[in-house]
Amino acid sequence: MALQSVWDIIRAHEAYLQSPFFPVLFSLTVYLGFCLPFVVLDLLSSKVALLRKFRIQQKSQVSWCVMWSCLAQSLYNHVVYIFPLTVLHWYWRPFSYPAQAPGLLRMVWDIAACLLLFDFQYFIWHLLHHKVPWLYQTFHKVHHKYTSTFALSTEYSGAWETLSLGFFAAVNPLLLGCHPMTEMLFFVLNIWLSVEDHSGYDFPWSTHRLVPFGLYGGAPHHDLHHLKFKSNYAPYFTHWDRLFGTLQSS
């Protein structure tokens, strides 16, 4: 009943949801909203020792200039690449929103399936773009400009990387037949986990500390990848890196 009530509220704004502007504005708003708390922490951590102790690389600092550079790249990618594609998608495949909300268990299952599938796709893409020098130099190197991660570096990437990973995230709910509400929640969760991965902070409540048995790598896992380049290729979970012998913890 709670899900149905929320879905009814969302559907009441269906005219906005069906706008070609909605997907790109939704994505950008959620991304910047998740980045904002970490931006504040980055600005304060150089002055507040209590905050700095949670930084993974405590000696690194993030300047306004670097933040603006990353923000400008993200805005450029959204306007020049993502927005035209969402307009084409809107034209060729108009969105439809069923009256019935998804069941809770089905929604949780579908979000988990989308996340695991994305994790696998990203791992293969990422591994190839490190192991094949031409792919790394041509497409992925720009994302590795910063060896110490911070939230706004999440989407600091070129067109190919932005579109490839965006394609994986967009196509998985379609492949799995997810409800539109499930699709939205997956997008929100995926963006949050990506931002947290690049945040550069390790808090007691961070996701990797909540998931047991070391199954989830989190920010320390991905920060080490940016520092050393040759390990920890999966974005979220650790099982693919374990299987391929590319997992590194320190």
PDB file of N, CA, C and O in Angstrom, residues 101-154:
ATOM      1  N   ALA A 101       1.601  -0.154  -8.861  1.00  0.00           N
ATOM      2  CA  ALA A 101       2.986  -0.111  -8.367  1.00  0.00           C
ATOM      3  C   ALA A 101       3.570  -1.521  -8.338  1.00  0.00           C
ATOM      4  O   ALA A 101       2.827  -2.507  -8.299  1.00  0.00           O
ATOM      5  N   PRO A 102       4.891  -1.666  -8.351  1.00  0.00           N
ATOM      6  CA  PRO A 102       5.485  -3.004  -8.256  1.00  0.00           C
ATOM      7  C   PRO A 102       5.343  -3.553  -6.836  1.00  0.00           C
ATOM      8  O   PRO A 102       5.222  -2.796  -5.864  1.00  0.00           O
ATOM      9  N   GLY A 103       5.376  -4.869  -6.683  1.00  0.00           N
ATOM     10  CA  GLY A 103       5.412  -5.471  -5.368  1.00  0.00           C
ATOM     11  C   GLY A 103       6.768  -5.229  -4.722  1.00  0.00           C
ATOM     12  O   GLY A 103       7.781  -5.111  -5.418  1.00  0.00           O
ATOM     13  N   LEU A 104       6.800  -5.161  -3.409  1.00  0.00           N
ATOM     14  CA  LEU A 104       8.037  -4.833  -2.700  1.00  0.00           C
ATOM     15  C   LEU A 104       9.136  -5.854  -2.969  1.00  0.00           C
ATOM     16  O   LEU A 104      10.270  -5.486  -3.301  1.00  0.00           O
ATOM     17  N   LEU A 105       8.817  -7.140  -2.856  1.00  0.00           N
ATOM     18  CA  LEU A 105       9.828  -8.174  -3.058  1.00  0.00           C
ATOM     19  C   LEU A 105      10.341  -8.176  -4.495  1.00  0.00           C
ATOM     20  O   LEU A 105      11.545  -8.331  -4.733  1.00  0.00           O
ATOM     21  N   ARG A 106       9.430  -8.027  -5.441  1.00  0.00           N
ATOM     22  CA  ARG A 106       9.841  -7.983  -6.845  1.00  0.00           C
ATOM     23  C   ARG A 106      10.728  -6.766  -7.105  1.00  0.00           C
ATOM     24  O   ARG A 106      11.724  -6.845  -7.846  1.00  0.00           O
ATOM     25  N   MET A 107      10.404  -5.642  -6.495  1.00  0.00           N
ATOM     26  CA  MET A 107      11.186  -4.436  -6.690  1.00  0.00           C
ATOM     27  C   MET A 107      12.605  -4.616  -6.139  1.00  0.00           C
ATOM     28  O   MET A 107      13.594  -4.274  -6.806  1.00  0.00           O
ATOM     29  N   VAL A 108      12.716  -5.165  -4.931  1.00  0.00           N
ATOM     30  CA  VAL A 108      14.033  -5.393  -4.317  1.00  0.00           C
ATOM     31  C   VAL A 108      14.846  -6.363  -5.163  1.00  0.00           C
ATOM     32  O   VAL A 108      16.046  -6.162  -5.404  1.00  0.00           O
ATOM     33  N   TRP A 109      14.197  -7.438  -5.616  1.00  0.00           N
ATOM     34  CA  TRP A 109      14.871  -8.436  -6.449  1.00  0.00           C
ATOM     35  C   TRP A 109      15.379  -7.811  -7.748  1.00  0.00           C
ATOM     36  O   TRP A 109      16.518  -8.047  -8.166  1.00  0.00           O
ATOM     37  N   ASP A 110      14.542  -7.017  -8.402  1.00  0.00           N
ATOM     38  CA  ASP A 110      14.919  -6.413  -9.677  1.00  0.00           C
ATOM     39  C   ASP A 110      16.055  -5.402  -9.504  1.00  0.00           C
ATOM     40  O   ASP A 110      16.960  -5.318 -10.348  1.00  0.00           O
ATOM     41  N   ILE A 111      16.012  -4.616  -8.437  1.00  0.00           N
ATOM     42  CA  ILE A 111      17.094  -3.647  -8.189  1.00  0.00           C
ATOM     43  C   ILE A 111      18.410  -4.383  -7.948  1.00  0.00           C
ATOM     44  O   ILE A 111      19.460  -3.996  -8.489  1.00  0.00           O
ATOM     45  N   ALA A 112      18.358  -5.457  -7.160  1.00  0.00           N
ATOM     46  CA  ALA A 112      19.570  -6.248  -6.903  1.00  0.00           C
ATOM     47  C   ALA A 112      20.105  -6.852  -8.196  1.00  0.00           C
ATOM     48  O   ALA A 112      21.321  -6.848  -8.457  1.00  0.00           O
ATOM     49  N   ALA A 113      19.188  -7.357  -9.044  1.00  0.00           N
ATOM     50  CA  ALA A 113      19.597  -7.958 -10.319  1.00  0.00           C
ATOM     51  C   ALA A 113      20.233  -6.915 -11.237  1.00  0.00           C
ATOM     52  O   ALA A 113      21.267  -7.176 -11.875  1.00  0.00           O
ATOM     53  N   CYS A 114      19.631  -5.731 -11.309  1.00  0.00           N
ATOM     54  CA  CYS A 114      20.191  -4.649 -12.132  1.00  0.00           C
ATOM     55  C   CYS A 114      21.578  -4.252 -11.638  1.00  0.00           C
ATOM     56  O   CYS A 114      22.499  -4.028 -12.433  1.00  0.00           O
ATOM     57  N   LEU A 115      21.723  -4.184 -10.324  1.00  0.00           N
ATOM     58  CA  LEU A 115      22.995  -3.770  -9.732  1.00  0.00           C
ATOM     59  C   LEU A 115      24.084  -4.809  -9.992  1.00  0.00           C
ATOM     60  O   LEU A 115      25.216  -4.458 -10.360  1.00  0.00           O
ATOM     61  N   LEU A 116      23.753  -6.076  -9.829  1.00  0.00           N
ATOM     62  CA  LEU A 116      24.727  -7.140 -10.069  1.00  0.00           C
ATOM     63  C   LEU A 116      25.116  -7.221 -11.543  1.00  0.00           C
ATOM     64  O   LEU A 116      26.286  -7.454 -11.879  1.00  0.00           O
ATOM     65  N   LEU A 117      24.142  -7.033 -12.426  1.00  0.00           N
ATOM     66  CA  LEU A 117      24.430  -7.055 -13.853  1.00  0.00           C
ATOM     67  C   LEU A 117      25.308  -5.871 -14.246  1.00  0.00           C
ATOM     68  O   LEU A 117      26.280  -6.029 -15.000  1.00  0.00           O
ATOM     69  N   PHE A 118      24.997  -4.701 -13.725  1.00  0.00           N
ATOM     70  CA  PHE A 118      25.817  -3.520 -13.997  1.00  0.00           C
ATOM     71  C   PHE A 118      27.231  -3.717 -13.469  1.00  0.00           C
ATOM     72  O   PHE A 118      28.216  -3.344 -14.127  1.00  0.00           O
ATOM     73  N   ASP A 119      27.361  -4.305 -12.297  1.00  0.00           N
ATOM     74  CA  ASP A 119      28.669  -4.556 -11.701  1.00  0.00           C
ATOM     75  C   ASP A 119      29.517  -5.442 -12.607  1.00  0.00           C
ATOM     76  O   ASP A 119      30.715  -5.208 -12.794  1.00  0.00           O
ATOM     77  N   PHE A 120      28.888  -6.469 -13.184  1.00  0.00           N
ATOM     78  CA  PHE A 120      29.598  -7.366 -14.103  1.00  0.00           C
ATOM     79  C   PHE A 120      29.986  -6.641 -15.388  1.00  0.00           C
ATOM     80  O   PHE A 120      31.123  -6.754 -15.867  1.00  0.00           O
ATOM     81  N   GLN A 121      29.056  -5.886 -15.975  1.00  0.00           N
ATOM     82  CA  GLN A 121      29.326  -5.169 -17.215  1.00  0.00           C
ATOM     83  C   GLN A 121      30.459  -4.157 -17.027  1.00  0.00           C
ATOM     84  O   GLN A 121      31.371  -4.062 -17.864  1.00  0.00           O
ATOM     85  N   TYR A 122      30.383  -3.432 -15.942  1.00  0.00           N
ATOM     86  CA  TYR A 122      31.403  -2.417 -15.644  1.00  0.00           C
ATOM     87  C   TYR A 122      32.758  -3.086 -15.439  1.00  0.00           C
ATOM     88  O   TYR A 122      33.789  -2.591 -15.915  1.00  0.00           O
ATOM     89  N   PHE A 123      32.777  -4.228 -14.725  1.00  0.00           N
ATOM     90  CA  PHE A 123      34.036  -4.928 -14.474  1.00  0.00           C
ATOM     91  C   PHE A 123      34.715  -5.314 -15.780  1.00  0.00           C
ATOM     92  O   PHE A 123      35.913  -5.063 -15.968  1.00  0.00           O
ATOM     93  N   ILE A 124      33.961  -5.917 -16.711  1.00  0.00           N
ATOM     94  CA  ILE A 124      34.530  -6.333 -17.995  1.00  0.00           C
ATOM     95  C   ILE A 124      35.000  -5.108 -18.783  1.00  0.00           C
ATOM     96  O   ILE A 124      36.110  -5.086 -19.337  1.00  0.00           O
ATOM     97  N   TRP A 125      34.158  -4.090 -18.860  1.00  0.00           N
ATOM     98  CA  TRP A 125      34.518  -2.850 -19.572  1.00  0.00           C
ATOM     99  C   TRP A 125      35.780  -2.243 -18.973  1.00  0.00           C
ATOM    100  O   TRP A 125      36.718  -1.861 -19.692  1.00  0.00           O
ATOM    101  N   HIS A 126      35.796  -2.167 -17.652  1.00  0.00           N
ATOM    102  CA  HIS A 126      36.900  -1.526 -16.934  1.00  0.00           C
ATOM    103  C   HIS A 126      38.203  -2.311 -17.104  1.00  0.00           C
ATOM    104  O   HIS A 126      39.274  -1.733 -17.358  1.00  0.00           O
ATOM    105  N   LEU A 127      38.117  -3.625 -16.975  1.00  0.00           N
ATOM    106  CA  LEU A 127      39.287  -4.489 -17.125  1.00  0.00           C
ATOM    107  C   LEU A 127      39.892  -4.322 -18.525  1.00  0.00           C
ATOM    108  O   LEU A 127      41.115  -4.162 -18.677  1.00  0.00           O
ATOM    109  N   LEU A 128      39.041  -4.345 -19.537  1.00  0.00           N
ATOM    110  CA  LEU A 128      39.519  -4.190 -20.915  1.00  0.00           C
ATOM    111  C   LEU A 128      40.172  -2.821 -21.130  1.00  0.00           C
ATOM    112  O   LEU A 128      41.193  -2.714 -21.820  1.00  0.00           O
ATOM    113  N   HIS A 129      39.595  -1.792 -20.522  1.00  0.00           N
ATOM    114  CA  HIS A 129      40.122  -0.440 -20.728  1.00  0.00           C
ATOM    115  C   HIS A 129      41.379  -0.166 -19.910  1.00  0.00           C
ATOM    116  O   HIS A 129      41.967   0.922 -20.033  1.00  0.00           O
ATOM    117  N   HIS A 130      41.790  -1.125 -19.099  1.00  0.00           N
ATOM    118  CA  HIS A 130      43.095  -1.043 -18.442  1.00  0.00           C
ATOM    119  C   HIS A 130      44.100  -1.988 -19.084  1.00  0.00           C
ATOM    120  O   HIS A 130      45.294  -1.664 -19.166  1.00  0.00           O
ATOM    121  N   LYS A 131      43.643  -3.139 -19.528  1.00  0.00           N
ATOM    122  CA  LYS A 131      44.551  -4.144 -20.081  1.00  0.00           C
ATOM    123  C   LYS A 131      44.935  -3.854 -21.532  1.00  0.00           C
ATOM    124  O   LYS A 131      45.988  -4.303 -21.999  1.00  0.00           O
ATOM    125  N   VAL A 132      44.079  -3.159 -22.260  1.00  0.00           N
ATOM    126  CA  VAL A 132      44.378  -2.811 -23.654  1.00  0.00           C
ATOM    127  C   VAL A 132      44.875  -1.359 -23.679  1.00  0.00           C
ATOM    128  O   VAL A 132      44.089  -0.432 -23.468  1.00  0.00           O
ATOM    129  N   PRO A 133      46.163  -1.155 -23.910  1.00  0.00           N
ATOM    130  CA  PRO A 133      46.732   0.200 -23.812  1.00  0.00           C
ATOM    131  C   PRO A 133      46.018   1.238 -24.666  1.00  0.00           C
ATOM    132  O   PRO A 133      45.823   2.375 -24.229  1.00  0.00           O
ATOM    133  N   TRP A 134      45.612   0.851 -25.896  1.00  0.00           N
ATOM    134  CA  TRP A 134      44.937   1.831 -26.758  1.00  0.00           C
ATOM    135  C   TRP A 134      43.623   2.294 -26.150  1.00  0.00           C
ATOM    136  O   TRP A 134      43.291   3.493 -26.196  1.00  0.00           O
ATOM    137  N   LEU A 135      42.862   1.360 -25.564  1.00  0.00           N
ATOM    138  CA  LEU A 135      41.596   1.735 -24.928  1.00  0.00           C
ATOM    139  C   LEU A 135      41.828   2.657 -23.739  1.00  0.00           C
ATOM    140  O   LEU A 135      41.087   3.627 -23.535  1.00  0.00           O
ATOM    141  N   TYR A 136      42.854   2.338 -22.971  1.00  0.00           N
ATOM    142  CA  TYR A 136      43.146   3.184 -21.797  1.00  0.00           C
ATOM    143  C   TYR A 136      43.558   4.586 -22.228  1.00  0.00           C
ATOM    144  O   TYR A 136      43.007   5.582 -21.737  1.00  0.00           O
ATOM    145  N   GLN A 137      44.507   4.683 -23.129  1.00  0.00           N
ATOM    146  CA  GLN A 137      45.023   5.977 -23.552  1.00  0.00           C
ATOM    147  C   GLN A 137      43.959   6.808 -24.268  1.00  0.00           C
ATOM    148  O   GLN A 137      43.889   8.030 -24.101  1.00  0.00           O
ATOM    149  N   THR A 138      43.121   6.139 -25.046  1.00  0.00           N
ATOM    150  CA  THR A 138      42.149   6.856 -25.873  1.00  0.00           C
ATOM    151  C   THR A 138      40.896   7.257 -25.102  1.00  0.00           C
ATOM    152  O   THR A 138      40.351   8.347 -25.317  1.00  0.00           O
ATOM    153  N   PHE A 139      40.441   6.387 -24.199  1.00  0.00           N
ATOM    154  CA  PHE A 139      39.130   6.607 -23.589  1.00  0.00           C
ATOM    155  C   PHE A 139      39.133   6.759 -22.064  1.00  0.00           C
ATOM    156  O   PHE A 139      38.413   7.596 -21.529  1.00  0.00           O
ATOM    157  N   HIS A 140      39.913   5.939 -21.363  1.00  0.00           N
ATOM    158  CA  HIS A 140      39.739   5.862 -19.914  1.00  0.00           C
ATOM    159  C   HIS A 140      40.718   6.721 -19.121  1.00  0.00           C
ATOM    160  O   HIS A 140      40.471   7.016 -17.953  1.00  0.00           O
ATOM    161  N   LYS A 141      41.802   7.121 -19.747  1.00  0.00           N
ATOM    162  CA  LYS A 141      42.861   7.835 -19.021  1.00  0.00           C
ATOM    163  C   LYS A 141      42.355   9.120 -18.376  1.00  0.00           C
ATOM    164  O   LYS A 141      42.797   9.497 -17.282  1.00  0.00           O
ATOM    165  N   VAL A 142      41.423   9.792 -19.040  1.00  0.00           N
ATOM    166  CA  VAL A 142      40.923  11.061 -18.506  1.00  0.00           C
ATOM    167  C   VAL A 142      40.312  10.886 -17.123  1.00  0.00           C
ATOM    168  O   VAL A 142      40.448  11.759 -16.252  1.00  0.00           O
ATOM    169  N   HIS A 143      39.659   9.740 -16.880  1.00  0.00           N
ATOM    170  CA  HIS A 143      39.036   9.504 -15.574  1.00  0.00           C
ATOM    171  C   HIS A 143      40.080   9.293 -14.479  1.00  0.00           C
ATOM    172  O   HIS A 143      39.777   9.457 -13.295  1.00  0.00           O
ATOM    173  N   HIS A 144      41.284   8.940 -14.878  1.00  0.00           N
ATOM    174  CA  HIS A 144      42.354   8.697 -13.905  1.00  0.00           C
ATOM    175  C   HIS A 144      43.268   9.902 -13.719  1.00  0.00           C
ATOM    176  O   HIS A 144      44.384   9.760 -13.221  1.00  0.00           O
ATOM    177  N   LYS A 145      42.778  11.057 -14.094  1.00  0.00           N
ATOM    178  CA  LYS A 145      43.569  12.277 -13.891  1.00  0.00           C
ATOM    179  C   LYS A 145      43.861  12.496 -12.416  1.00  0.00           C
ATOM    180  O   LYS A 145      44.928  12.987 -12.048  1.00  0.00           O
ATOM    181  N   TYR A 146      42.909  12.125 -11.563  1.00  0.00           N
ATOM    182  CA  TYR A 146      43.059  12.340 -10.119  1.00  0.00           C
ATOM    183  C   TYR A 146      43.299  11.009  -9.423  1.00  0.00           C
ATOM    184  O   TYR A 146      42.462  10.106  -9.493  1.00  0.00           O
ATOM    185  N   THR A 147      44.430  10.886  -8.747  1.00  0.00           N
ATOM    186  CA  THR A 147      44.764   9.643  -8.052  1.00  0.00           C
ATOM    187  C   THR A 147      44.154   9.586  -6.652  1.00  0.00           C
ATOM    188  O   THR A 147      44.166   8.537  -6.019  1.00  0.00           O
ATOM    189  N   SER A 148      43.652  10.705  -6.181  1.00  0.00           N
ATOM    190  CA  SER A 148      42.912  10.741  -4.919  1.00  0.00           C
ATOM    191  C   SER A 148      41.468  11.103  -5.241  1.00  0.00           C
ATOM    192  O   SER A 148      41.195  12.172  -5.801  1.00  0.00           O
ATOM    193  N   THR A 149      40.551  10.215  -4.926  1.00  0.00           N
ATOM    194  CA  THR A 149      39.163  10.405  -5.348  1.00  0.00           C
ATOM    195  C   THR A 149      38.432  11.441  -4.496  1.00  0.00           C
ATOM    196  O   THR A 149      38.748  11.650  -3.323  1.00  0.00           O
ATOM    197  N   PHE A 150      37.455  12.085  -5.105  1.00  0.00           N
ATOM    198  CA  PHE A 150      36.528  12.992  -4.427  1.00  0.00           C
ATOM    199  C   PHE A 150      35.231  12.958  -5.212  1.00  0.00           C
ATOM    200  O   PHE A 150      35.219  12.595  -6.399  1.00  0.00           O
ATOM    201  N   ALA A 151      34.136  13.333  -4.585  1.00  0.00           N
ATOM    202  CA  ALA A 151      32.804  13.065  -5.136  1.00  0.00           C
ATOM    203  C   ALA A 151      32.622  13.564  -6.569  1.00  0.00           C
ATOM    204  O   ALA A 151      32.105  12.850  -7.432  1.00  0.00           O
ATOM    205  N   LEU A 152      33.055  14.797  -6.847  1.00  0.00           N
ATOM    206  CA  LEU A 152      32.828  15.365  -8.170  1.00  0.00           C
ATOM    207  C   LEU A 152      33.710  14.748  -9.252  1.00  0.00           C
ATOM    208  O   LEU A 152      33.513  15.033 -10.434  1.00  0.00           O
ATOM    209  N   SER A 153      34.655  13.889  -8.851  1.00  0.00           N
ATOM    210  CA  SER A 153      35.446  13.170  -9.860  1.00  0.00           C
ATOM    211  C   SER A 153      34.691  11.958 -10.400  1.00  0.00           C
ATOM    212  O   SER A 153      35.150  11.307 -11.345  1.00  0.00           O
ATOM    213  N   THR A 154      33.535  11.644  -9.831  1.00  0.00           N
ATOM    214  CA  THR A 154      32.752  10.476 -10.244  1.00  0.00           C
ATOM    215  C   THR A 154      32.471  10.496 -11.738  1.00  0.00           C
ATOM    216  O   THR A 154      32.641   9.495 -12.431  1.00  0.00           O
TER     217      THR A 154
END
